[in-house]
Tab-separated table of C-alpha atoms in Angstrom:
chain	number	residue	atom	x	y	z
A	1246	MET	CA	20.425	34.724	31.314
A	1247	ALA	CA	23.562	33.011	30.467
A	1248	GLY	CA	22.597	30.925	26.939
A	1249	PRO	CA	23.429	26.952	26.786
A	1250	ILE	CA	26.662	27.221	24.370
A	1251	PRO	CA	28.546	30.180	25.491
A	1252	ASP	CA	30.774	30.724	22.196
A	1253	LEU	CA	27.272	31.432	20.361
A	1254	GLU	CA	25.084	34.120	23.081
A	1255	ASP	CA	25.960	37.167	21.274
A	1256	ARG	CA	25.287	35.510	18.208
A	1257	ALA	CA	21.953	34.496	18.911
A	1258	THR	CA	20.816	37.375	21.074
A	1259	ARG	CA	21.242	39.520	17.824
A	1260	CYS	CA	19.625	36.919	16.286
A	1261	ALA	CA	16.411	37.587	18.889
A	1262	GLN	CA	16.340	40.563	19.033
A	1263	ARG	CA	15.579	41.390	14.970
A	1264	LEU	CA	13.556	38.194	15.752
A	1265	CYS	CA	11.538	40.701	18.216
A	1266	ALA	CA	11.692	43.623	15.941
A	1267	ALA	CA	10.017	42.015	13.367
A	1268	ASP	CA	6.092	42.996	12.662
A	1269	ARG	CA	5.853	39.161	11.810
A	1270	VAL	CA	7.648	36.521	10.631
A	1271	LEU	CA	7.835	33.731	8.309
A	1272	LEU	CA	9.629	29.703	9.875
A	1273	ALA	CA	11.020	28.031	7.042
A	1274	SER	CA	12.790	24.941	7.718
A	1275	HIS	CA	14.290	21.535	6.563
A	1276	ILE	CA	11.878	18.231	6.793
A	1277	ASP	CA	14.094	15.511	8.292
A	1278	ALA	CA	13.831	15.161	11.790
A	1279	ASP	CA	16.232	17.239	12.523
A	1280	GLY	CA	14.516	19.917	10.722
A	1281	LEU	CA	10.900	19.487	12.585
A	1282	THR	CA	12.138	19.425	15.374
A	1283	SER	CA	14.302	22.673	14.434
A	1284	ALA	CA	10.786	24.365	13.746
A	1285	ALA	CA	8.378	23.089	16.475
A	1286	ILE	CA	11.203	24.700	19.056
A	1287	ALA	CA	11.042	27.812	17.029
A	1288	ALA	CA	7.670	27.878	16.160
A	1289	GLN	CA	7.180	27.744	20.254
A	1290	ALA	CA	9.997	30.373	21.178
A	1291	LEU	CA	7.691	32.481	18.889
A	1292	GLU	CA	4.430	31.991	19.875
A	1293	ARG	CA	6.017	32.193	23.802
A	1294	ALA	CA	7.786	36.124	22.680
A	1295	LYS	CA	4.163	37.163	20.977
A	1296	ILE	CA	5.604	36.516	17.897
A	1297	PRO	CA	3.150	35.677	14.728
A	1298	PHE	CA	4.742	33.769	12.204
A	1299	GLU	CA	4.048	31.051	9.681
A	1300	ALA	CA	5.043	27.840	8.552
A	1301	VAL	CA	6.279	26.109	5.269
A	1302	PHE	CA	9.022	23.229	4.912
A	1303	GLU	CA	10.843	22.981	1.760
A	1304	LYS	CA	12.780	19.641	1.668
A	1305	GLN	CA	15.424	20.925	-0.391
A	1306	LEU	CA	15.647	25.236	-0.195
A	1307	ASP	CA	17.033	25.769	-3.949
A	1308	GLU	CA	16.926	28.448	-5.881
A	1309	THR	CA	12.633	28.213	-6.955
A	1310	ALA	CA	12.086	27.341	-3.621
A	1311	VAL	CA	14.037	30.796	-2.264
A	1312	ALA	CA	12.617	32.925	-5.039
A	1313	ASP	CA	8.972	30.864	-3.531
A	1314	ILE	CA	10.013	32.575	-0.266
A	1315	ALA	CA	10.833	35.979	-1.709
A	1316	ALA	CA	7.478	36.323	-3.039
A	1317	THR	CA	5.432	36.077	-0.216
A	1318	ASP	CA	5.010	39.757	1.786
A	1319	TYR	CA	7.096	38.976	4.898
A	1320	ASP	CA	10.568	41.033	5.316
A	1321	THR	CA	11.338	38.753	8.208
A	1322	VAL	CA	11.711	34.699	7.189
A	1323	LEU	CA	13.875	32.698	9.789
A	1324	PHE	CA	15.420	29.634	8.517
A	1325	THR	CA	16.296	26.615	10.612
A	1326	ASP	CA	17.988	23.483	10.476
A	1327	PHE	CA	19.128	24.594	6.452
A	1328	GLY	CA	19.449	28.404	5.054
A	1329	SER	CA	23.618	28.007	5.403
A	1330	GLY	CA	24.291	26.665	2.879
A	1331	GLN	CA	22.452	28.544	0.666
A	1332	LEU	CA	23.119	31.799	1.486
A	1333	ASP	CA	24.762	33.088	-1.762
A	1334	VAL	CA	20.878	32.404	-3.164
A	1335	ILE	CA	19.437	34.278	-0.391
A	1336	GLY	CA	22.155	37.408	-0.410
A	1337	ASP	CA	20.659	38.119	-3.864
A	1338	HIS	CA	17.479	38.033	-2.425
A	1339	GLU	CA	18.346	40.384	0.932
A	1340	ASP	CA	20.087	42.515	-1.223
A	1341	ALA	CA	17.407	43.154	-3.579
A	1342	GLY	CA	15.855	44.840	0.006
A	1343	GLU	CA	13.565	41.505	-0.889
A	1344	PHE	CA	13.740	39.770	2.718
A	1345	THR	CA	15.500	39.920	5.508
A	1346	PRO	CA	16.659	36.649	6.421
A	1347	VAL	CA	17.682	34.883	9.809
A	1348	ILE	CA	19.377	31.322	10.200
A	1349	ALA	CA	19.727	28.632	12.778
A	1350	ASP	CA	21.718	25.873	10.606
A	1351	HIS	CA	24.310	23.573	10.946
A	1352	HIS	CA	25.729	22.616	8.014
A	1353	GLN	CA	28.128	24.241	5.771
A	1354	PRO	CA	28.265	27.672	5.141
A	1355	ALA	CA	27.761	29.361	1.777
A	1356	ASP	CA	31.360	31.780	0.621
A	1357	ARG	CA	29.131	34.601	2.000
A	1358	GLU	CA	27.935	36.215	4.614
A	1359	THR	CA	24.861	37.659	6.188
A	1360	GLU	CA	23.856	39.711	10.237
A	1361	PHE	CA	21.865	37.290	11.628
A	1362	HIS	CA	23.172	34.110	10.705
A	1363	LEU	CA	23.735	31.034	13.731
A	1364	ASN	CA	25.958	28.242	13.020
A	1365	PRO	CA	28.390	26.191	15.124
A	1366	LEU	CA	31.043	26.275	12.318
A	1367	LEU	CA	30.989	30.111	12.596
A	1368	PHE	CA	32.757	29.312	16.425
A	1369	GLY	CA	34.686	26.284	15.921
A	1370	ILE	CA	32.152	23.663	16.429
A	1371	ASN	CA	31.103	20.685	14.275
A	1372	GLY	CA	28.254	20.745	12.921
A	1373	ALA	CA	28.398	17.010	11.895
A	1374	SER	CA	28.575	16.094	15.275
A	1375	GLU	CA	28.880	18.469	17.991
A	1376	LEU	CA	26.028	20.290	17.204
A	1377	SER	CA	22.945	19.906	15.074
A	1378	GLY	CA	20.349	22.361	13.135
A	1379	ALA	CA	17.407	21.435	16.393
A	1380	GLY	CA	20.601	22.711	19.172
A	1381	ALA	CA	21.087	25.928	16.858
A	1382	SER	CA	16.903	26.556	16.918
A	1383	TYR	CA	17.342	25.466	21.115
A	1384	VAL	CA	20.269	27.973	21.542
A	1385	LEU	CA	18.551	30.909	18.977
A	1386	ALA	CA	15.240	30.419	21.186
A	1387	ARG	CA	16.748	30.518	24.944
A	1388	ALA	CA	18.145	33.990	23.672
A	1389	LEU	CA	14.986	34.762	21.966
A	1390	ALA	CA	12.704	34.249	25.661
A	1391	ASP	CA	15.234	36.173	27.294
A	1392	VAL	CA	15.424	39.112	24.762
A	1393	SER	CA	11.803	38.719	23.963
A	1394	ASP	CA	11.070	38.948	28.076
A	1395	ARG	CA	12.903	42.026	28.488
A	1396	HIS	CA	12.102	44.313	25.575
A	1397	ALA	CA	8.575	42.577	24.375
A	1398	ASP	CA	5.173	44.707	25.197
A	1399	ALA	CA	2.925	42.135	27.435
A	1400	ASP	CA	-0.289	43.399	25.956
A	1401	GLN	CA	1.077	42.150	22.698
A	1402	ALA	CA	-1.502	39.573	21.130
A	1403	VAL	CA	-0.222	36.453	19.635
A	1404	ALA	CA	-1.956	35.776	16.131
A	1405	THR	CA	-0.457	32.371	14.133
A	1406	ASP	CA	-0.735	32.089	11.213
A	1407	GLY	CA	-1.636	28.639	10.231
A	1408	GLY	CA	1.921	27.684	11.342
A	1409	ALA	CA	1.346	25.933	14.199
A	1410	GLY	CA	-1.046	25.099	17.415
A	1411	ALA	CA	-0.373	26.241	20.937
A	1412	THR	CA	2.123	23.896	23.079
A	1413	ALA	CA	0.480	20.901	24.907
A	1414	ALA	CA	3.480	20.208	26.692
A	1415	THR	CA	2.645	20.796	30.364
A	1416	SER	CA	6.719	21.619	31.224
A	1417	ALA	CA	6.669	24.529	29.599
A	1418	ARG	CA	9.199	27.221	30.752
A	1419	PRO	CA	9.680	31.474	30.531
A	1420	ASP	CA	12.991	30.704	29.367
A	1421	ASN	CA	12.486	27.625	27.048
A	1422	ARG	CA	14.865	25.566	29.039
A	1423	ASP	CA	11.723	22.323	28.242
A	1424	LEU	CA	11.963	22.899	24.343
A	1425	ALA	CA	16.348	20.617	25.283
A	1426	ALA	CA	13.763	17.812	24.562
A	1427	LEU	CA	13.534	18.473	20.943
A	1428	ALA	CA	16.691	19.291	20.079
A	1429	VAL	CA	18.193	16.296	22.095
A	1430	VAL	CA	15.667	14.458	19.977
A	1431	GLY	CA	16.562	15.765	16.687
A	1432	ALA	CA	20.334	15.871	17.326
A	1433	VAL	CA	20.164	12.402	17.967
A	1434	GLY	CA	17.486	12.098	14.215
A	1435	ASP	CA	20.729	12.967	12.552
A	1436	MET	CA	23.043	10.772	13.442
A	1437	GLN	CA	25.359	12.372	15.991
A	1438	ALA	CA	25.127	10.173	19.241
A	1439	SER	CA	28.358	8.907	18.624
A	1440	GLY	CA	29.869	6.196	20.204
A	1441	GLY	CA	26.978	6.072	21.867
A	1442	GLU	CA	25.708	9.265	23.543
A	1443	LEU	CA	25.949	13.272	22.363
A	1444	ARG	CA	29.356	15.841	23.230
A	1445	GLY	CA	30.385	18.655	22.663
A	1446	ALA	CA	27.662	21.584	22.816
A	1447	ASN	CA	24.844	18.854	22.434
A	1448	ALA	CA	25.985	17.620	26.487
A	1449	LYS	CA	25.245	20.983	27.536
A	1450	ILE	CA	22.046	21.057	26.020
A	1451	VAL	CA	21.005	17.624	27.019
A	1452	ALA	CA	22.586	19.325	31.030
A	1453	GLU	CA	19.829	21.694	30.553
A	1454	GLY	CA	17.419	19.209	29.259
A	1455	VAL	CA	17.844	16.899	32.483
A	1456	GLU	CA	17.074	20.164	35.129
A	1457	ALA	CA	14.566	21.421	33.077
A	1458	GLY	CA	12.588	17.627	34.349
A	1459	VAL	CA	12.615	16.946	30.323
A	1460	LEU	CA	14.733	14.365	29.402
A	1461	GLU	CA	16.289	11.551	31.714
A	1462	THR	CA	19.465	10.281	31.182
A	1463	GLY	CA	21.466	6.597	31.680
A	1464	LYS	CA	23.452	3.595	30.608
A	1465	ASP	CA	20.984	1.152	28.980
A	1466	LEU	CA	21.228	-1.794	25.747
A	1467	ALA	CA	22.024	0.161	23.189
A	1468	LEU	CA	19.143	-1.594	20.834
A	1469	TYR	CA	17.211	0.746	18.444
A	1470	GLY	CA	13.456	-0.746	19.697
A	1471	LYS	CA	13.453	-0.829	23.560
A	1472	GLN	CA	10.099	1.675	24.421
A	1473	THR	CA	8.302	-0.944	20.963
A	1474	ARG	CA	9.365	-3.986	19.802
A	1475	PRO	CA	8.905	-7.077	22.114
A	1476	LEU	CA	11.968	-8.795	23.110
A	1477	PRO	CA	12.915	-10.687	20.389
A	1478	LYS	CA	12.237	-8.717	17.216
A	1479	LEU	CA	14.859	-6.378	19.718
A	1480	LEU	CA	17.412	-9.175	19.459
A	1481	GLU	CA	16.621	-10.297	16.174
A	1482	TYR	CA	17.236	-7.111	14.354
A	1483	ALA	CA	20.052	-5.576	16.797
A	1484	THR	CA	22.426	-5.653	13.767
A	1485	ASP	CA	24.955	-2.791	15.452
A	1486	VAL	CA	26.569	-5.217	17.050
A	1487	HIS	CA	26.179	-8.148	15.157
A	1488	ILE	CA	25.764	-11.400	17.744
A	1489	PRO	CA	25.562	-15.154	15.319
A	1490	GLY	CA	22.529	-17.135	16.745
A	1491	ILE	CA	20.768	-14.264	17.607
A	1492	SER	CA	21.083	-11.357	15.031
A	1493	ASN	CA	19.153	-11.422	12.452
A	1494	ASP	CA	16.962	-14.606	13.503
A	1495	GLN	CA	14.434	-15.282	14.867
A	1496	GLN	CA	14.197	-18.586	15.931
A	1497	GLY	CA	17.578	-18.051	17.366
A	1498	ALA	CA	17.027	-14.959	19.559
A	1499	LEU	CA	13.457	-16.790	20.674
A	1500	ARG	CA	15.524	-19.395	21.392
A	1501	PHE	CA	18.424	-17.341	23.674
A	1502	LEU	CA	15.070	-15.640	25.502
A	1503	ASP	CA	14.028	-18.836	26.105
A	1504	GLY	CA	16.348	-19.322	27.624
A	1505	LEU	CA	16.483	-17.602	30.523
A	1506	ASP	CA	15.099	-18.369	33.799
A	1507	LEU	CA	12.785	-15.389	32.990
A	1508	GLU	CA	8.956	-14.538	33.799
A	1509	LEU	CA	9.374	-12.236	29.701
A	1510	LYS	CA	5.792	-12.955	28.543
A	1511	ALA	CA	2.857	-11.304	30.125
A	1512	ASP	CA	-0.660	-12.583	28.952
A	1513	GLY	CA	1.001	-14.604	26.224
A	1514	GLU	CA	2.760	-11.940	25.329
A	1515	TRP	CA	6.401	-11.455	25.132
A	1516	ARG	CA	6.923	-8.258	27.130
A	1517	ARG	CA	8.846	-4.884	25.961
A	1518	TRP	CA	12.442	-4.164	27.312
A	1519	SER	CA	10.917	-0.478	28.495
A	1520	GLY	CA	8.419	-2.983	30.784
A	1521	LEU	CA	11.277	-5.079	32.600
A	1522	THR	CA	12.387	-4.687	36.061
A	1523	ASN	CA	15.784	-3.271	36.215
A	1524	ASP	CA	16.773	-6.418	37.664
A	1525	GLU	CA	15.259	-8.129	34.549
A	1526	LYS	CA	17.537	-6.207	32.428
A	1527	GLN	CA	20.593	-6.973	34.240
A	1528	THR	CA	20.146	-10.822	33.604
A	1529	VAL	CA	19.539	-10.040	29.992
A	1530	ALA	CA	21.636	-7.719	28.464
A	1531	SER	CA	24.286	-10.504	30.991
A	1532	ALA	CA	24.208	-13.039	28.955
A	1533	LEU	CA	23.136	-11.621	26.039
A	1534	VAL	CA	27.411	-10.546	25.942
A	1535	LYS	CA	28.397	-13.548	27.647
A	1536	ARG	CA	27.080	-15.007	24.205
A	1537	ALA	CA	28.887	-12.271	22.647
A	1538	VAL	CA	32.167	-13.224	24.476
A	1539	SER	CA	31.735	-16.989	23.176
A	1540	SER	CA	31.100	-16.717	19.403
A	1541	GLY	CA	33.911	-14.574	19.657
A	1542	VAL	CA	32.232	-10.645	19.683
A	1543	PRO	CA	35.415	-8.223	18.897
A	1544	ALA	CA	35.516	-6.396	22.424
A	1545	LYS	CA	35.511	-3.534	21.000
A	1546	LYS	CA	32.668	-4.419	19.635
A	1547	ILE	CA	30.857	-5.998	23.196
A	1548	ASP	CA	31.060	-2.088	24.582
A	1549	GLN	CA	28.759	-0.758	22.022
A	1550	LEU	CA	26.071	-3.071	23.302
A	1551	VAL	CA	26.171	-0.089	25.800
A	1552	SER	CA	25.472	3.502	25.344
A	1553	THR	CA	22.966	5.895	26.640
A	1554	ALA	CA	19.841	6.776	26.467
A	1555	TYR	CA	18.249	9.890	25.986
A	1556	VAL	CA	14.644	9.485	27.717
A	1557	LEU	CA	11.275	12.214	27.512
A	1558	PRO	CA	9.859	10.961	31.241
A	1559	GLU	CA	6.782	13.372	30.417
A	1560	GLU	CA	5.845	10.528	27.303
A	1561	PRO	CA	4.332	7.640	28.338
A	1562	VAL	CA	6.033	4.350	29.044
A	1563	GLY	CA	6.104	1.624	25.917
A	1564	THR	CA	5.859	4.296	22.448
A	1565	GLU	CA	7.787	6.064	20.222
A	1566	LEU	CA	7.872	9.256	22.250
A	1567	ARG	CA	9.550	8.171	25.483
A	1568	ASP	CA	12.498	7.131	23.754
A	1569	ALA	CA	14.354	10.077	21.702
A	1570	SER	CA	15.522	7.636	19.075
A	1571	GLU	CA	12.474	5.840	17.901
A	1572	PHE	CA	10.721	10.488	18.521
A	1573	SER	CA	13.217	10.323	15.708
A	1574	THR	CA	12.792	8.335	12.889
A	1575	LEU	CA	8.982	8.724	13.703
A	1576	LEU	CA	9.359	12.332	12.529
A	1577	ASN	CA	11.406	11.074	9.609
A	1578	ALA	CA	8.639	8.814	8.393
A	1579	THR	CA	6.350	11.823	8.356
A	1580	ALA	CA	9.204	13.867	6.379
A	1581	ARG	CA	10.098	10.984	3.660
A	1582	TYR	CA	6.175	10.864	3.257
A	1583	GLU	CA	5.932	14.997	2.147
A	1584	ARG	CA	3.588	14.592	5.688
A	1585	ALA	CA	5.968	17.695	7.669
A	1586	ASP	CA	2.727	18.379	9.311
A	1587	VAL	CA	2.075	15.911	10.875
A	1588	GLY	CA	5.812	15.431	11.384
A	1589	LEU	CA	5.681	19.584	13.191
A	1590	GLY	CA	2.066	18.496	15.047
A	1591	VAL	CA	3.622	15.416	17.084
A	1592	CYS	CA	6.759	17.847	18.453
A	1593	LEU	CA	3.744	20.427	19.215
A	1594	GLY	CA	2.720	18.329	21.809
A	1595	ASP	CA	-1.496	16.871	19.194
A	1596	ARG	CA	-1.163	13.280	20.949
A	1597	GLU	CA	-4.937	12.123	18.776
A	1598	GLY	CA	-5.141	13.082	15.299
A	1599	ALA	CA	-1.171	14.013	14.280
A	1600	LEU	CA	-0.091	10.689	16.338
A	1601	GLU	CA	-2.117	8.789	14.730
A	1602	ARG	CA	-1.527	9.272	11.580
A	1603	ALA	CA	2.051	9.333	12.012
A	1604	ARG	CA	1.675	5.685	13.153
A	1605	LYS	CA	0.450	5.060	10.174
A	1606	LEU	CA	3.663	6.811	7.928
A	1607	LEU	CA	5.340	4.706	10.531
A	1608	ARG	CA	4.800	1.008	9.765
A	1609	THR	CA	4.741	1.597	5.826
A	1610	HIS	CA	7.817	3.538	6.361
A	1611	ARG	CA	9.490	0.070	8.124
A	1612	ARG	CA	7.467	-2.121	5.438
A	1613	ASN	CA	9.448	0.073	2.978
A	1614	LEU	CA	13.027	0.183	4.802
A	1615	SER	CA	12.449	-3.725	4.917
A	1616	GLU	CA	11.922	-4.158	1.556
A	1617	GLY	CA	14.691	-1.872	-0.023
A	1618	ILE	CA	17.413	-3.763	2.552
A	1619	ASP	CA	16.009	-7.056	0.984
A	1620	PHE	CA	16.472	-5.590	-2.890
A	1621	VAL	CA	19.957	-4.633	-2.182
A	1622	THR	CA	20.897	-7.377	0.063
A	1623	ARG	CA	20.003	-9.503	-2.207
A	1624	GLU	CA	20.812	-7.355	-5.197
A	1625	GLY	CA	24.603	-6.842	-4.402
A	1626	VAL	CA	26.584	-3.547	-4.380
A	1627	THR	CA	29.415	-2.707	-6.644
A	1628	HIS	CA	33.043	-2.755	-4.583
A	1629	GLU	CA	34.989	0.075	-6.065
A	1630	ASP	CA	38.965	0.889	-4.521
A	1631	HIS	CA	37.344	3.049	-1.656
A	1632	LEU	CA	33.433	2.769	-1.813
A	1633	GLN	CA	30.907	0.570	-2.362
A	1634	TRP	CA	27.040	2.025	-4.201
A	1635	PHE	CA	24.147	0.160	-5.560
A	1636	HIS	CA	21.868	1.875	-8.034
A	1637	ALA	CA	17.961	1.124	-6.941
A	1638	GLY	CA	16.518	2.384	-9.548
A	1639	ASP	CA	12.638	3.171	-9.586
A	1640	ARG	CA	12.614	-0.068	-7.029
A	1641	ILE	CA	13.160	2.083	-3.536
A	1642	ARG	CA	11.515	5.834	-2.934
A	1643	GLU	CA	14.433	8.482	-3.207
A	1644	THR	CA	13.522	10.134	0.071
A	1645	ILE	CA	14.312	6.523	1.683
A	1646	VAL	CA	17.413	5.207	-0.404
A	1647	GLY	CA	19.835	7.047	2.189
A	1648	ILE	CA	18.434	4.660	5.169
A	1649	VAL	CA	17.741	1.650	3.475
A	1650	ALA	CA	21.887	2.392	2.151
A	1651	GLY	CA	22.740	2.725	5.968
A	1652	MET	CA	20.863	-0.509	7.430
A	1653	ALA	CA	22.603	-2.630	4.633
A	1654	MET	CA	25.953	-1.752	5.844
A	1655	GLY	CA	26.862	-4.834	8.064
A	1656	ASN	CA	24.346	-7.478	5.955
A	1657	LYS	CA	26.169	-10.019	3.503
A	1658	GLY	CA	28.889	-9.117	1.012
A	1659	ILE	CA	27.919	-5.192	2.141
A	1660	SER	CA	31.031	-3.595	3.710
A	1661	ARG	CA	31.515	-1.519	7.059
A	1662	SER	CA	34.660	-0.714	5.974
A	1663	LYS	CA	33.760	1.436	2.765
A	1664	PRO	CA	31.249	4.662	2.659
A	1665	ILE	CA	28.338	3.556	0.818
A	1666	ILE	CA	26.570	5.177	-2.026
A	1667	ALA	CA	23.322	5.049	-3.111
A	1668	PHE	CA	21.072	5.984	-6.568
A	1669	ALA	CA	18.139	6.038	-7.033
A	1670	GLU	CA	15.641	8.048	-9.931
A	1671	LYS	CA	14.040	10.953	-9.569
A	1672	SER	CA	9.577	10.882	-9.629
A	1673	ALA	CA	8.439	14.318	-11.756
A	1674	ASP	CA	6.764	15.083	-8.440
A	1675	SER	CA	9.588	15.573	-6.289
A	1676	ARG	CA	12.085	17.214	-8.718
A	1677	SER	CA	12.461	20.576	-8.321
A	1678	ALA	CA	12.264	23.456	-11.321
A	1679	ASP	CA	16.207	23.666	-10.911
A	1680	GLU	CA	16.428	20.319	-11.524
A	1681	GLY	CA	16.009	18.718	-15.322
A	1682	ASP	CA	13.559	15.877	-16.143
A	1683	ASP	CA	15.846	12.774	-15.467
A	1684	ALA	CA	17.146	13.746	-12.442
A	1685	VAL	CA	18.869	11.373	-10.151
A	1686	LYS	CA	19.608	11.419	-6.830
A	1687	ILE	CA	22.791	10.189	-4.798
A	1688	SER	CA	22.881	9.300	-0.940
A	1689	ALA	CA	26.315	8.468	0.579
A	1690	ARG	CA	25.976	6.694	4.418
A	1691	GLY	CA	29.805	6.118	6.765
A	1692	THR	CA	30.315	5.113	9.773
A	1693	HIS	CA	31.799	7.693	12.944
A	1694	THR	CA	34.551	4.911	12.731
A	1695	LEU	CA	35.543	6.350	8.918
A	1696	VAL	CA	34.574	9.847	9.933
A	1697	ARG	CA	37.237	9.662	12.947
A	1698	GLN	CA	39.789	8.452	9.483
A	1699	GLY	CA	39.249	11.036	8.136
A	1700	LEU	CA	36.195	10.014	5.677
A	1701	ASP	CA	34.038	13.450	5.104
A	1702	LEU	CA	30.948	13.064	2.429
A	1703	SER	CA	30.194	16.510	2.262
A	1704	THR	CA	33.084	17.083	0.262
A	1705	VAL	CA	32.837	14.179	-1.356
A	1706	VAL	CA	29.101	14.163	-2.309
A	1707	GLY	CA	29.411	17.762	-2.677
A	1708	GLU	CA	32.857	17.745	-5.061
A	1709	ALA	CA	31.914	14.925	-7.359
A	1710	SER	CA	28.612	15.624	-8.124
A	1711	ARG	CA	29.554	18.876	-9.373
A	1712	ALA	CA	31.796	17.483	-10.876
A	1713	VAL	CA	29.328	16.204	-13.073
A	1714	GLY	CA	27.013	19.033	-13.425
A	1715	GLY	CA	25.267	18.295	-10.072
A	1716	ASP	CA	25.135	19.412	-6.775
A	1717	GLY	CA	25.663	18.294	-3.306
A	1718	GLY	CA	26.567	19.014	0.083
A	1719	GLY	CA	25.665	17.767	3.704
A	1720	HIS	CA	27.390	16.425	6.821
A	1721	ASP	CA	30.717	13.750	7.284
A	1722	VAL	CA	28.754	10.474	7.977
A	1723	ALA	CA	26.292	10.910	5.652
A	1724	ALA	CA	25.233	13.207	2.639
A	1725	GLY	CA	22.862	13.421	-0.803
A	1726	ALA	CA	23.526	15.272	-4.545
A	1727	THR	CA	21.272	15.529	-7.415
A	1728	VAL	CA	23.128	14.616	-10.784
A	1729	PRO	CA	21.210	14.680	-14.476
A	1730	LYS	CA	20.880	11.013	-15.497
A	1731	GLY	CA	23.433	9.595	-17.341
A	1732	ASN	CA	26.071	10.451	-14.677
A	1733	GLU	CA	26.396	8.359	-12.190
A	1734	GLU	CA	29.942	6.318	-13.436
A	1735	ALA	CA	31.897	9.392	-13.898
A	1736	PHE	CA	29.916	10.349	-9.843
A	1737	ILE	CA	31.321	7.296	-8.514
A	1738	GLU	CA	34.770	7.706	-9.801
A	1739	ARG	CA	35.369	10.599	-9.199
A	1740	ALA	CA	33.807	10.086	-5.348
A	1741	ASP	CA	35.811	7.112	-5.372
A	1742	GLU	CA	39.203	8.886	-5.973
A	1743	ILE	CA	38.553	11.644	-3.246
A	1744	VAL	CA	37.526	9.051	-0.445
A	1745	GLY	CA	40.277	7.121	-1.268
A	1746	GLU	CA	42.736	10.278	-0.699
A	1747	GLN	CA	40.168	10.934	2.379
A	1748	LEU	CA	41.192	7.760	4.073
A	1749	SER	CA	44.717	7.446	2.780
């Protein structure tokens, strides 16, 4: 069976063979949307291959977390959406014979080799824009379907040691192509839809999802909330392309809609974009473009009003789960509030208890984001030569300060032409055993335009944090680090120098 990414097929097959040879597997994954979808893909692939497993989640895979994993009695550990950057630590435990690691990741690898390591960066594929952690997990899942079909004992019993429940998807396929939908949700959640669509290896996974009937794609308005937000809120909160008199203007958005010759209310309530007919959508979109042109919005920006939509057709219309972007936001809400179990449950098909808990967390998440954005806009940012920054202290949760920073870009006094650095104090219960009592979380966000100009925030925060006794990494467009409190100014000074060198 040919895999979706030919360059990764041989390595994926070897990793799958190792998993099939294991009596049971410990599945360890990151907790954000990409990590949760990675874990869900791996969990379903392991279950279908009749490989017993248990799932655990870590916010940060540091030395203590790896030591805890090594202390279990699992001989094989599958790491998804992390592990590559921690290969030096993992390798020490592997050398000691404590476990065999299998890694499906897309982050920058540490300077260490291990046999069962599936990472696009090892094969010349960009892990920041062409294949996410969920994508790597999907490639592994496809290989696992092939290997287990050829080698597994059909009579072997399935036993999941508390890691995951049975899959509820009605489209489950023996080749695991139905899991492409989750891979796309992970990629979108990892901000890989650069320029409005998924490209490279991600596009090949999209094609498999469409073929399997679990994905639909097409050009649509590039606004977040098309499934769930009432039309006025959809337009009011559309700030990626700022349209004067509509964006961030509640009354302006209402006046715009009232001026259209359409029935945009039903039973006195505003309809949602997902409930409009194609003709109605075209009328609204055309009027929106006309307003943008008359308001002087640059043509390049207007083009960004349309992008590729990724729809999960098996999910109900008007729900967060039908749109890949909204689905990923729902998952991030569970992760940011330490409920990875809830997010995993949603990914695995729990449409009752887990979904309702996730929605409650999302409501809390949205409220906290709104308050955080208001705080940053009100307090302002400090501009250096090449970057801008703010220190939230304990006013914004360290688990969401990066999201707040990215969403605040473009607001009054906050530029989109410079990367933004956000500091937040880490609470005592969020600090790892490796961190000091006064650790500070750093989150960095850029734009894909800046990345195309040479920005690589993974390098920026990695080098700058290590220069002041911390550590960090991530992707070119988004990265994070932790440093000892009191080193913020030194970090900014070094980070500003590095950004200047990259963008010169």
